[in-house]
Tab-separated table of C-alpha atoms in Angstrom:
chain	number	residue	atom	x	y	z
A	1	MET	CA	0.000	0.000	0.000
A	2	ASN	CA	2.809	2.387	0.903
A	3	SER	CA	4.561	1.636	-2.369
A	4	VAL	CA	1.397	2.510	-4.309
A	5	LEU	CA	1.107	5.826	-2.442
A	6	SER	CA	4.750	6.520	-3.154
A	7	ILE	CA	4.242	5.954	-6.896
A	8	ASN	CA	1.196	8.239	-6.911
A	9	GLN	CA	3.121	10.929	-5.046
A	10	GLN	CA	5.912	10.690	-7.578
A	11	GLU	CA	3.451	10.964	-10.447
A	12	ASN	CA	1.801	14.024	-8.877
A	13	ALA	CA	5.198	15.611	-8.374
A	14	VAL	CA	5.997	15.093	-12.062
A	15	LEU	CA	2.708	16.740	-13.106
A	16	HIS	CA	3.748	19.913	-11.276
A	17	GLU	CA	7.298	19.936	-12.630
A	18	GLU	CA	8.301	22.194	-15.505
A	19	VAL	CA	10.510	21.042	-18.370
A	20	PRO	CA	13.541	23.348	-18.468
A	21	PHE	CA	14.714	25.015	-21.679
A	22	GLY	CA	16.574	28.218	-22.462
A	23	PHE	CA	15.640	31.617	-23.854
A	24	GLU	CA	17.960	30.988	-26.770
A	25	GLU	CA	15.976	27.917	-27.815
A	26	ILE	CA	13.183	28.256	-30.363
A	27	PHE	CA	10.606	25.574	-31.098
A	28	PHE	CA	9.618	24.890	-34.685
A	29	SER	CA	7.037	22.636	-36.289
A	30	ARG	CA	5.071	22.451	-39.506
A	31	THR	CA	1.673	20.817	-39.840
A	32	ASP	CA	-0.751	20.097	-42.623
A	33	GLU	CA	-4.142	21.798	-42.868
A	34	LYS	CA	-5.631	19.332	-40.372
A	35	GLY	CA	-2.965	20.039	-37.778
A	36	LEU	CA	-1.004	16.798	-38.327
A	37	ILE	CA	2.725	17.198	-37.664
A	38	ILE	CA	4.884	17.052	-40.797
A	39	SER	CA	8.196	18.236	-39.398
A	40	GLY	CA	9.800	19.816	-36.378
A	41	ASN	CA	13.133	20.701	-34.862
A	42	SER	CA	15.239	19.138	-32.132
A	43	VAL	CA	14.042	21.622	-29.478
A	44	PHE	CA	10.417	20.591	-29.999
A	45	GLN	CA	11.331	16.911	-29.882
A	46	ARG	CA	13.574	17.148	-26.824
A	47	VAL	CA	11.327	19.340	-24.658
A	48	SER	CA	8.157	17.415	-25.557
A	49	GLY	CA	9.965	14.167	-24.712
A	50	TYR	CA	8.724	12.259	-27.771
A	51	GLU	CA	10.714	10.387	-30.386
A	52	TRP	CA	10.251	11.703	-33.897
A	53	ASP	CA	8.360	8.569	-34.920
A	54	ASP	CA	5.837	9.350	-32.165
A	55	LEU	CA	5.350	12.914	-33.420
A	56	GLN	CA	5.219	12.576	-37.177
A	57	ASP	CA	1.730	12.420	-38.718
A	58	ARG	CA	0.170	12.854	-35.280
A	59	PRO	CA	-2.146	15.740	-34.289
A	60	HIS	CA	-0.242	18.673	-32.835
A	61	ASN	CA	-2.710	18.761	-29.962
A	62	MET	CA	-1.118	15.583	-28.604
A	63	VAL	CA	1.047	17.916	-26.498
A	64	ARG	CA	-1.906	20.045	-25.353
A	65	HIS	CA	-2.184	20.417	-21.595
A	66	SER	CA	-5.552	19.929	-19.929
A	67	ASP	CA	-5.106	23.260	-18.112
A	68	MET	CA	-5.440	25.152	-21.396
A	69	PRO	CA	-8.743	27.001	-21.998
A	70	LYS	CA	-10.557	25.858	-25.132
A	71	ALA	CA	-11.084	29.520	-25.957
A	72	VAL	CA	-7.441	30.032	-26.906
A	73	PHE	CA	-7.444	27.349	-29.577
A	74	TRP	CA	-10.811	28.495	-30.887
A	75	ILE	CA	-9.331	31.963	-31.456
A	76	LEU	CA	-6.139	30.555	-32.986
A	77	TRP	CA	-7.989	28.357	-35.467
A	78	ASP	CA	-10.457	31.106	-36.292
A	79	ARG	CA	-7.597	33.388	-37.297
A	80	ILE	CA	-5.365	30.978	-39.198
A	81	LYS	CA	-8.253	29.463	-41.145
A	82	LYS	CA	-8.952	32.983	-42.408
A	83	GLY	CA	-5.335	33.275	-43.525
A	84	SER	CA	-4.200	35.527	-40.658
A	85	PRO	CA	-1.230	34.831	-38.366
A	86	ALA	CA	-1.981	34.205	-34.708
A	87	GLY	CA	-0.107	34.306	-31.430
A	88	ALA	CA	-0.991	32.885	-28.023
A	89	TYR	CA	0.417	31.701	-24.725
A	90	VAL	CA	0.178	27.912	-24.584
A	91	LYS	CA	0.807	25.459	-21.781
A	92	ASN	CA	1.898	22.086	-23.185
A	93	ARG	CA	2.289	18.636	-21.671
A	94	ALA	CA	5.443	16.585	-22.247
A	95	LYS	CA	5.327	12.832	-22.688
A	96	ASP	CA	6.369	12.207	-19.068
A	97	GLY	CA	3.593	14.443	-17.694
A	98	ARG	CA	5.674	17.533	-17.028
A	99	TYR	CA	4.567	20.875	-18.478
A	100	TYR	CA	6.184	23.700	-20.407
A	101	TRP	CA	4.946	27.143	-21.443
A	102	VAL	CA	5.540	28.782	-24.818
A	103	PHE	CA	4.404	31.819	-26.714
A	104	ALA	CA	3.304	30.267	-29.985
A	105	ILE	CA	3.181	32.075	-33.337
A	106	VAL	CA	1.157	30.137	-35.901
A	107	THR	CA	1.167	31.283	-39.525
A	108	PRO	CA	-0.648	29.881	-42.579
A	109	ILE	CA	1.306	28.608	-45.597
A	110	ASP	CA	0.230	26.647	-48.666
A	111	GLY	CA	-0.853	23.223	-47.499
A	112	GLY	CA	-0.679	23.892	-43.781
A	113	TYR	CA	0.824	25.982	-41.003
A	114	LEU	CA	4.189	26.977	-39.548
A	115	SER	CA	4.644	27.367	-35.811
A	116	VAL	CA	7.540	28.969	-33.963
A	117	ARG	CA	7.504	29.150	-30.183
A	118	LEU	CA	9.459	31.113	-27.570
A	119	LYS	CA	10.064	30.813	-23.856
A	120	PRO	CA	7.781	33.437	-22.244
A	121	SER	CA	8.737	35.563	-19.232
A	122	SER	CA	7.132	39.003	-19.602
A	123	PRO	CA	4.689	40.714	-17.198
A	124	ILE	CA	1.875	39.938	-19.662
A	125	PHE	CA	2.700	36.239	-19.299
A	126	ASP	CA	2.247	36.425	-15.520
A	127	LEU	CA	-1.112	38.092	-16.055
A	128	VAL	CA	-2.253	35.556	-18.655
A	129	LYS	CA	-1.483	32.540	-16.471
A	130	LYS	CA	-3.916	33.809	-13.853
A	131	GLU	CA	-6.569	34.580	-16.459
A	132	TYR	CA	-6.251	31.094	-17.962
A	133	VAL	CA	-6.889	29.474	-14.584
A	134	SER	CA	-10.078	31.483	-14.094
A	135	LEU	CA	-11.298	30.848	-17.626
A	136	ARG	CA	-10.556	27.128	-17.530
A	137	ASN	CA	-12.441	26.811	-14.252
A	138	LEU	CA	-15.440	28.521	-15.881
A	139	GLU	CA	-15.267	26.126	-18.812
A	140	ARG	CA	-15.286	23.139	-16.484
A	141	GLU	CA	-17.876	24.386	-13.999
A	142	ASP	CA	-20.327	25.965	-16.466
A	143	GLY	CA	-19.706	23.642	-19.402
A	144	LEU	CA	-18.841	26.583	-21.656
A	145	LYS	CA	-18.436	25.774	-25.318
A	146	ALA	CA	-15.277	26.979	-27.036
A	147	ASP	CA	-16.903	29.906	-28.876
A	148	ASN	CA	-18.646	31.175	-25.749
A	149	SER	CA	-15.446	30.854	-23.780
A	150	ALA	CA	-13.612	32.764	-26.527
A	151	ALA	CA	-16.143	35.593	-26.229
A	152	LYS	CA	-15.463	35.782	-22.482
A	153	LEU	CA	-11.715	35.856	-23.092
A	154	LEU	CA	-12.001	38.670	-25.651
A	155	SER	CA	-14.217	40.654	-23.276
A	156	ARG	CA	-11.740	40.143	-20.461
A	157	LEU	CA	-8.854	41.350	-22.628
A	158	GLN	CA	-10.770	44.571	-23.236
A	159	ASP	CA	-11.189	44.964	-19.475
A	160	LEU	CA	-7.407	44.636	-19.201
A	161	GLY	CA	-6.869	47.486	-21.668
A	162	PHE	CA	-6.512	45.718	-25.015
A	163	LYS	CA	-8.807	46.942	-27.781
A	164	ASP	CA	-9.041	43.473	-29.356
A	165	TYR	CA	-7.123	40.225	-29.729
A	166	GLU	CA	-4.829	41.707	-32.390
A	167	ALA	CA	-3.713	44.419	-29.960
A	168	PHE	CA	-3.172	41.817	-27.237
A	169	MET	CA	-1.094	39.389	-29.270
A	170	SER	CA	1.014	42.210	-30.744
A	171	ALA	CA	1.793	43.596	-27.293
A	172	ALA	CA	2.487	40.117	-25.935
A	173	LEU	CA	4.860	39.118	-28.730
A	174	SER	CA	6.688	42.439	-28.539
A	175	GLN	CA	7.158	42.071	-24.770
A	176	GLU	CA	8.314	38.471	-25.119
A	177	MET	CA	10.826	39.434	-27.805
A	178	ALA	CA	12.185	42.176	-25.542
A	179	ALA	CA	12.350	39.822	-22.536
A	180	ARG	CA	14.071	37.167	-24.640
A	181	ASN	CA	16.654	39.637	-25.953
A	182	GLU	CA	17.398	40.683	-22.388
A	183	GLY	CA	17.579	37.043	-21.303
A	184	ILE	CA	20.218	36.180	-23.872
A	185	GLY	CA	22.094	39.481	-23.515
A	186	ARG	CA	21.089	40.916	-26.866
A	187	LYS	CA	20.261	44.548	-27.666
A	188	LYS	CA	16.694	45.659	-28.272
A	189	ASP	CA	15.481	45.391	-31.840
A	190	ALA	CA	15.379	49.002	-33.097
A	191	CYS	CA	12.507	48.475	-35.537
A	192	ILE	CA	10.313	46.738	-32.953
A	193	ALA	CA	11.153	49.481	-30.431
A	194	HIS	CA	9.896	52.138	-32.876
A	195	PHE	CA	6.702	50.154	-33.423
A	196	ASP	CA	6.228	49.932	-29.652
A	197	THR	CA	6.580	53.701	-29.444
A	198	MET	CA	3.985	54.151	-32.192
A	199	VAL	CA	1.563	51.856	-30.372
A	200	GLU	CA	1.780	54.079	-27.293
A	201	LEU	CA	1.526	57.288	-29.344
A	202	SER	CA	-1.542	56.037	-31.228
A	203	ARG	CA	-3.170	55.075	-27.909
A	204	LYS	CA	-2.627	58.579	-26.556
A	205	LEU	CA	-3.904	60.060	-29.813
A	206	LEU	CA	-7.143	58.108	-29.539
A	207	ASP	CA	-7.479	59.010	-25.866
A	208	HIS	CA	-7.346	62.723	-26.718
A	209	ALA	CA	-9.788	62.320	-29.613
A	210	LYS	CA	-12.261	60.477	-27.401
A	211	ARG	CA	-11.815	63.084	-24.668
A	212	ILE	CA	-12.734	65.864	-27.113
A	213	SER	CA	-15.735	63.866	-28.288
A	214	ALA	CA	-16.834	63.439	-24.678
A	215	GLU	CA	-16.430	67.203	-24.122
A	216	TYR	CA	-18.770	67.865	-27.028
A	217	GLN	CA	-21.332	65.519	-25.520
A	218	LYS	CA	-20.986	67.170	-22.138
A	219	SER	CA	-21.361	70.727	-23.460
A	220	ALA	CA	-24.167	70.000	-25.931
A	221	TYR	CA	-26.753	71.520	-23.539
A	222	VAL	CA	-25.027	74.923	-23.282
A	223	PRO	CA	-26.162	76.553	-26.589
A	224	MET	CA	-29.712	75.330	-25.992
A	225	ASN	CA	-29.738	76.774	-22.476
A	226	LEU	CA	-28.344	80.046	-23.828
A	227	GLN	CA	-31.265	80.261	-26.238
A	228	ILE	CA	-33.747	79.547	-23.419
A	229	GLN	CA	-32.224	82.256	-21.223
A	230	ALA	CA	-32.073	84.706	-24.151
A	231	ALA	CA	-35.769	84.108	-24.923
A	232	LYS	CA	-36.614	85.351	-21.415
A	233	LEU	CA	-35.121	88.722	-22.353
A	234	GLY	CA	-37.500	89.131	-25.276
A	235	SER	CA	-36.188	91.250	-28.157
A	236	LYS	CA	-33.124	92.254	-26.137
A	237	GLY	CA	-32.047	88.605	-26.091
A	238	ALA	CA	-32.306	88.104	-29.875
A	239	PRO	CA	-28.553	88.687	-30.512
A	240	ILE	CA	-27.674	86.176	-27.788
A	241	SER	CA	-30.064	83.653	-29.310
A	242	LYS	CA	-28.405	84.110	-32.716
A	243	ILE	CA	-24.940	83.711	-31.205
A	244	ALA	CA	-26.041	80.503	-29.467
A	245	SER	CA	-27.435	79.184	-32.754
A	246	ASN	CA	-24.152	79.919	-34.561
A	247	TYR	CA	-22.183	78.270	-31.778
A	248	ASN	CA	-24.371	75.186	-32.034
A	249	GLU	CA	-23.810	74.894	-35.801
A	250	ILE	CA	-20.035	75.185	-35.479
A	251	SER	CA	-20.043	72.745	-32.604
A	252	PHE	CA	-21.942	70.122	-34.606
A	253	GLU	CA	-19.536	70.505	-37.524
A	254	ALA	CA	-16.565	70.100	-35.178
A	255	LYS	CA	-18.186	67.049	-33.585
A	256	ASP	CA	-18.541	65.388	-37.011
A	257	SER	CA	-14.882	66.130	-37.740
A	258	MET	CA	-13.893	64.548	-34.441
A	259	ALA	CA	-15.795	61.386	-35.381
A	260	LEU	CA	-13.550	61.217	-38.465
A	261	VAL	CA	-10.462	61.706	-36.288
A	262	ILE	CA	-11.477	58.776	-34.078
A	263	GLU	CA	-12.166	56.600	-37.133
A	264	PHE	CA	-8.781	57.411	-38.636
A	265	GLY	CA	-7.099	56.970	-35.256
A	266	GLU	CA	-8.497	53.467	-34.855
A	267	LYS	CA	-7.314	52.535	-38.350
A	268	VAL	CA	-3.844	53.838	-37.564
A	269	ALA	CA	-3.751	51.878	-34.296
A	270	ASP	CA	-4.909	48.697	-36.063
A	271	THR	CA	-2.271	49.079	-38.784
A	272	ILE	CA	0.478	49.683	-36.223
A	273	ASN	CA	-0.510	46.609	-34.198
A	274	GLU	CA	-0.615	44.469	-37.323
A	275	GLY	CA	2.787	45.744	-38.398
A	276	LEU	CA	4.255	45.142	-34.937
A	277	PHE	CA	3.122	41.511	-34.957
A	278	LEU	CA	4.320	40.937	-38.533
A	279	ILE	CA	7.773	42.456	-38.024
A	280	SER	CA	8.237	40.594	-34.732
A	281	THR	CA	7.210	37.319	-36.385
A	282	ALA	CA	9.539	38.007	-39.313
A	283	ARG	CA	12.442	38.578	-36.920
A	284	ILE	CA	11.983	35.268	-35.090
A	285	GLN	CA	11.403	33.376	-38.349
A	286	GLU	CA	14.634	34.798	-39.716
A	287	GLU	CA	16.487	33.674	-36.605
A	288	ILE	CA	15.297	30.088	-36.739
A	289	ALA	CA	15.947	29.926	-40.491
A	290	ASP	CA	19.546	30.980	-39.748
A	291	LEU	CA	19.783	28.210	-37.145
A	292	PHE	CA	18.481	25.628	-39.621
A	293	GLU	CA	21.043	26.610	-42.220
A	294	HIS	CA	23.824	25.989	-39.695
A	295	GLU	CA	22.436	22.711	-38.352
A	296	SER	CA	23.209	19.384	-39.952
A	297	THR	CA	20.228	17.744	-41.621
A	298	ASP	CA	19.101	14.617	-39.799
A	299	ASP	CA	16.195	12.221	-40.037
A	300	VAL	CA	13.936	14.501	-37.999
A	301	ALA	CA	13.232	16.940	-40.791
A	302	SER	CA	14.731	18.521	-43.867
A	303	HIS	CA	15.925	21.755	-42.322
A	304	VAL	CA	16.902	23.104	-45.715
A	305	GLN	CA	13.285	22.862	-46.866
A	306	GLU	CA	11.942	24.288	-43.617
A	307	ALA	CA	14.378	27.218	-43.863
A	308	LYS	CA	12.986	27.983	-47.337
A	309	TYR	CA	9.442	28.105	-45.975
A	310	LEU	CA	10.565	30.413	-43.182
A	311	ARG	CA	12.580	32.702	-45.467
A	312	MET	CA	9.686	33.075	-47.889
A	313	GLN	CA	7.233	33.981	-45.152
A	314	GLN	CA	9.710	36.169	-43.290
A	315	SER	CA	10.272	38.222	-46.439
A	316	SER	CA	6.524	38.487	-47.072
A	317	TYR	CA	5.713	39.560	-43.515
A	318	ALA	CA	8.516	42.127	-43.386
A	319	GLN	CA	7.273	43.612	-46.657
A	320	ARG	CA	3.695	43.730	-45.385
A	321	ALA	CA	4.901	45.541	-42.266
A	322	ILE	CA	6.706	48.138	-44.432
A	323	GLU	CA	3.613	48.608	-46.588
A	324	GLY	CA	1.596	49.107	-43.414
A	325	LEU	CA	3.989	51.864	-42.347
A	326	GLU	CA	3.480	53.598	-45.679
A	327	LYS	CA	-0.292	53.436	-45.158
A	328	ILE	CA	0.137	54.916	-41.690
A	329	SER	CA	2.215	57.752	-43.140
A	330	SER	CA	-0.632	58.607	-45.507
A	331	ARG	CA	-3.192	58.454	-42.700
A	332	VAL	CA	-1.076	60.638	-40.431
A	333	ALA	CA	-1.116	63.290	-43.157
A	334	GLN	CA	-4.914	63.028	-43.244
A	335	PHE	CA	-4.923	63.379	-39.470
A	336	GLN	CA	-2.996	66.614	-39.704
A	337	GLN	CA	-5.463	68.029	-42.228
A	338	ILE	CA	-8.438	67.140	-40.050
A	339	CYS	CA	-6.744	68.593	-36.964
A	340	ALA	CA	-6.016	71.792	-38.889
A	341	GLY	CA	-9.703	71.978	-39.785
A	342	MET	CA	-10.625	71.382	-36.162
A	343	ARG	CA	-8.395	74.245	-35.096
A	344	LYS	CA	-10.213	76.591	-37.465
A	345	LEU	CA	-13.560	75.459	-36.111
A	346	THR	CA	-12.317	75.937	-32.560
A	347	LEU	CA	-11.182	79.446	-33.480
A	348	GLY	CA	-14.725	80.049	-34.733
A	349	LEU	CA	-16.084	78.845	-31.398
A	350	GLY	CA	-13.783	81.243	-29.593
A	351	ILE	CA	-14.868	84.211	-31.696
A	352	THR	CA	-18.522	83.307	-31.190
A	353	SER	CA	-17.980	82.998	-27.441
A	354	MET	CA	-16.285	86.413	-27.356
A	355	MET	CA	-19.217	87.955	-29.211
A	356	GLY	CA	-21.507	86.424	-26.578
A	357	LYS	CA	-19.466	88.018	-23.792
A	358	ILE	CA	-19.619	91.430	-25.489
A	359	GLU	CA	-23.365	91.194	-25.978
A	360	ILE	CA	-23.989	90.046	-22.408
A	361	SER	CA	-21.807	92.855	-21.108
A	362	ARG	CA	-23.823	95.331	-23.169
A	363	LEU	CA	-26.965	93.960	-21.542
A	364	ASN	CA	-25.319	94.336	-18.140
A	365	SER	CA	-26.208	90.705	-17.489
A	366	PHE	CA	-22.836	89.067	-17.128
A	367	GLU	CA	-23.530	87.961	-13.593
A	368	SER	CA	-26.692	86.200	-14.692
A	369	ASN	CA	-27.102	82.646	-15.929
A	370	LEU	CA	-26.009	83.896	-19.349
A	371	GLY	CA	-22.587	84.783	-18.024
A	372	SER	CA	-22.238	81.414	-16.353
A	373	LEU	CA	-23.137	79.599	-19.557
A	374	ILE	CA	-20.621	81.600	-21.604
A	375	SER	CA	-17.968	80.724	-19.022
A	376	ASP	CA	-18.841	77.035	-19.519
A	377	LEU	CA	-18.213	77.495	-23.229
A	378	ASP	CA	-14.786	78.986	-22.508
A	379	VAL	CA	-13.819	75.982	-20.397
A	380	PHE	CA	-15.007	73.673	-23.157
A	381	GLN	CA	-13.091	75.520	-25.853
A	382	ASN	CA	-9.846	75.680	-23.858
A	383	SER	CA	-10.022	71.939	-23.201
A	384	ILE	CA	-10.388	71.265	-26.926
A	385	VAL	CA	-7.489	73.547	-27.839
A	386	ASP	CA	-5.181	71.776	-25.367
A	387	SER	CA	-6.121	68.344	-26.699
A	388	LEU	CA	-5.767	69.421	-30.344
A	389	ASN	CA	-2.289	70.807	-29.671
A	390	GLU	CA	-1.282	67.518	-28.044
A	391	MET	CA	-2.768	65.514	-30.931
A	392	TYR	CA	-0.802	67.582	-33.424
A	393	HIS	CA	2.389	66.817	-31.469
A	394	LEU	CA	1.564	63.093	-31.281
A	395	ASN	CA	0.948	62.988	-35.028
A	396	ASN	CA	4.397	64.438	-35.662
A	397	GLU	CA	5.985	61.896	-33.309
A	398	ILE	CA	4.255	59.023	-35.117
A	399	LYS	CA	5.580	60.304	-38.456
A	400	ILE	CA	9.129	60.467	-37.047
A	401	ASN	CA	8.896	56.883	-35.788
A	402	ILE	CA	7.489	55.699	-39.121
A	403	ASP	CA	10.597	56.988	-40.874
A	404	ARG	CA	12.865	55.443	-38.252
A	405	SER	CA	11.049	52.089	-38.459
A	406	ILE	CA	11.411	51.935	-42.225
A	407	SER	CA	15.124	52.665	-41.898
A	408	ALA	CA	15.554	49.951	-39.231
A	409	ALA	CA	13.434	47.318	-41.006
């Protein structure tokens, strides 16, 4: 009886033991369209603990750990079946029961998929591990189907500050690349660093645009209240009523322009995130292709052939990232034009507000509700001016980093 307990204790200990591997090691595998393993590298074979004969022509999910939420794989397959690359944190199970974590990048190719995987260690990784536990418990307790679980995961990522899954996986891969470079004593990748800067700049740009939009919503009542107060003055209030009407028209035009700014800003942010993921993927694909070309070919896989696949995709992804930067450059120019238009409209608001002050002063009513409402308009206008000035500065910074990214790519 004691011997049986001892065996069980040993088995439980193994289940909670992690397979060690280094930051410098990169996993590689290629599957067909059904997810059956066609080839892989020595890191994948060694860490998983399987012989190559056990891996070849077997489903890649043979190494899937039971702790993994179904949601993650639903999202991965949804993306790659549509021809889009995907990235995710994955906990795998080795043959002997031990586990190992990777950040997996899965990319579609003709006839199947390539997968390269890194050792994760970033702050996002620590966060994700906790989220996975909660989500997996929900799946087990509530019997959540994969698509419903995926919806919960996407909603949770938004709560954590990520606009969508694309923004999450781009940030995660960028952080893991930076952590890996630090782990192996390598300098930061200049191009990825510029993309990271643009991600932060575009976030701030959108924040300011949304703040201005919120200010418009908040001040929408002021012109209407001015007209109500002016009506109480009878004919004497007619000029004030006209001023309020003009202010309202300008304000609506400015609000429509701001909606365009937000739309453009979201497109810029999406393009930056896509480019960040593509350039990061291209960098790691290039690295493993270099490793393959220096490794001797063995019976595990034809590394020469795998290197060709990686080189072809690496070149394609790097080019797509460059093209994305060029699109961003065009959109930044559009941003500047819209911001310039917004400044003119804001100047019009200021002139209209000043006319209101003059008219109220003439009526000797500045201490009345009219004066208070005009003061509200001043606060509103000053807030917009400050945000527009900051947006103009952020636009210029994005343009600078576009040029630097293209040079470093």
